[in-house]
């Protein structure tokens, strides 16, 4: 299936493993220029190698904690410098730890909010 993504730049957040990595692989198969992003540099290196093995295409990657606005800004700048622009943004992140409502203090709630909502808003604004 072709979606006309050849030459388009796709930035996939939290793409060192799991759903983000799988989505990145599908975009690579469609001919997109993919930029992987995540907190762990080694994990991103392994993901890029795995995706290269599966698709024959090597994605770029950048370490980034998406809950930190300055790192997210740097990530988008990196993708734009390497590819000219970001055409598609895939907002993806892990979730807060499992548990009941009353198990978490304000710090845990703030962290979950920053990870699963505010980071997406910031990425879209960039």
Coordinates of C-alpha atoms in Angstrom, one line a residue:
X1 CA 0.0 0.0 0.0
X2 CA 1.4 3.4 -0.9
X3 CA 0.4 6.6 0.9
X4 CA 2.6 9.0 -1.0
X5 CA 5.1 9.4 1.8
X6 CA 8.2 9.1 -0.3
X7 CA 10.6 11.8 0.8
X8 CA 8.4 13.0 3.6
X9 CA 10.0 13.5 7.0
X10 CA 8.4 11.6 9.8
X11 CA 9.3 12.2 13.5
X12 CA 8.3 9.4 15.8
X13 CA 8.5 10.0 19.5
X14 CA 9.3 7.2 21.9
X15 CA 10.4 5.0 19.0
X16 CA 13.2 3.0 20.6
X17 CA 10.9 0.0 21.1
X18 CA 7.3 -1.2 21.1
X19 CA 4.6 0.6 19.2
X20 CA 6.8 3.6 18.3
X21 CA 9.5 1.4 16.7
X22 CA 6.8 -0.6 14.8
X23 CA 5.2 2.6 13.5
X24 CA 8.6 3.9 12.4
X25 CA 9.2 0.7 10.5
X26 CA 6.0 1.0 8.6
X27 CA 6.8 4.6 7.6
X28 CA 10.3 3.5 6.4
X29 CA 8.6 0.8 4.2
X30 CA 6.5 3.6 2.7
X31 CA 9.7 5.5 1.7
X32 CA 9.5 8.2 4.4
X33 CA 12.6 9.7 6.0
X34 CA 12.2 8.7 9.6
X35 CA 13.7 10.3 12.7
X36 CA 13.5 8.1 15.8
X37 CA 13.4 9.8 19.3
X38 CA 13.6 8.5 22.8
X39 CA 15.4 8.8 26.1
X40 CA 17.9 6.0 25.7
X41 CA 20.7 6.4 23.1
X42 CA 21.7 2.7 23.1
X43 CA 18.0 1.7 22.7
X44 CA 17.7 4.1 19.7
X45 CA 20.9 2.7 18.2
X46 CA 19.6 -0.9 18.5
X47 CA 16.2 0.2 17.1
X48 CA 17.9 1.9 14.1
X49 CA 19.9 -1.2 13.4
X50 CA 16.9 -3.4 13.7
X51 CA 14.9 -1.2 11.3
X52 CA 17.8 -1.1 8.9
X53 CA 17.9 -4.9 8.9
X54 CA 14.1 -5.1 8.4
X55 CA 13.8 -2.4 5.7
X56 CA 17.3 -1.8 4.3
X57 CA 16.9 1.9 5.3
X58 CA 18.7 3.5 8.2
X59 CA 16.6 6.0 10.1
X60 CA 18.3 8.9 11.9
X61 CA 17.8 9.2 15.6
X62 CA 18.1 11.7 18.4
X63 CA 18.1 11.1 22.2
X64 CA 15.4 13.3 23.8
X65 CA 13.4 13.4 27.0
X66 CA 10.1 14.7 25.6
X67 CA 9.0 16.0 29.0
X68 CA 11.7 18.7 28.8
X69 CA 10.7 21.5 26.5
X70 CA 14.3 22.5 25.5
X71 CA 15.2 18.9 24.5
X72 CA 12.0 18.6 22.5
X73 CA 12.8 21.9 20.7
X74 CA 16.3 20.6 19.9
X75 CA 14.8 17.3 18.6
X76 CA 12.5 19.2 16.1
X77 CA 15.4 21.4 15.1
X78 CA 17.6 18.3 14.5
X79 CA 15.0 16.7 12.3
X80 CA 14.4 19.9 10.3
X81 CA 18.2 20.5 9.9
X82 CA 18.7 16.9 8.5
X83 CA 15.6 16.8 6.3
X84 CA 14.4 20.4 5.8
X85 CA 11.1 20.1 7.7
X86 CA 8.9 17.7 9.7
X87 CA 6.0 16.6 7.6
X88 CA 4.4 14.0 10.0
X89 CA 4.6 13.9 13.8
X90 CA 3.8 10.7 15.6
X91 CA 3.1 11.6 19.2
X92 CA 3.8 8.5 21.3
X93 CA 5.0 7.9 24.8
X94 CA 5.0 5.4 27.6
X95 CA 2.4 5.8 30.2
X96 CA 2.4 6.4 33.9
X97 CA 2.9 3.4 36.3
X98 CA -0.1 1.2 36.9
X99 CA -2.0 1.7 40.1
X100 CA -5.1 3.2 41.7
X101 CA -6.0 6.8 41.9
X102 CA -5.0 7.3 45.5
X103 CA -1.6 5.6 45.1
X104 CA 0.0 8.6 43.4
X105 CA 1.1 11.9 44.8
X106 CA 1.0 15.3 43.0
X107 CA 4.5 14.7 41.6
X108 CA 3.5 11.4 40.0
X109 CA 0.4 13.1 38.5
X110 CA 2.4 16.0 37.2
X111 CA 4.9 13.6 35.6
X112 CA 2.1 11.7 33.9
X113 CA 0.6 14.9 32.6
X114 CA 3.9 16.1 31.2
X115 CA 4.6 12.8 29.6
X116 CA 1.2 12.0 28.1
X117 CA -0.3 15.4 27.3
X118 CA 2.0 18.4 27.7
X119 CA 4.8 16.8 25.7
X120 CA 2.4 16.2 22.8
X121 CA 1.2 19.8 22.9
X122 CA 4.8 21.1 22.9
X123 CA 5.7 18.8 20.0
X124 CA 2.8 20.0 17.9
X125 CA 3.6 23.7 18.6
X126 CA 7.2 23.1 17.5

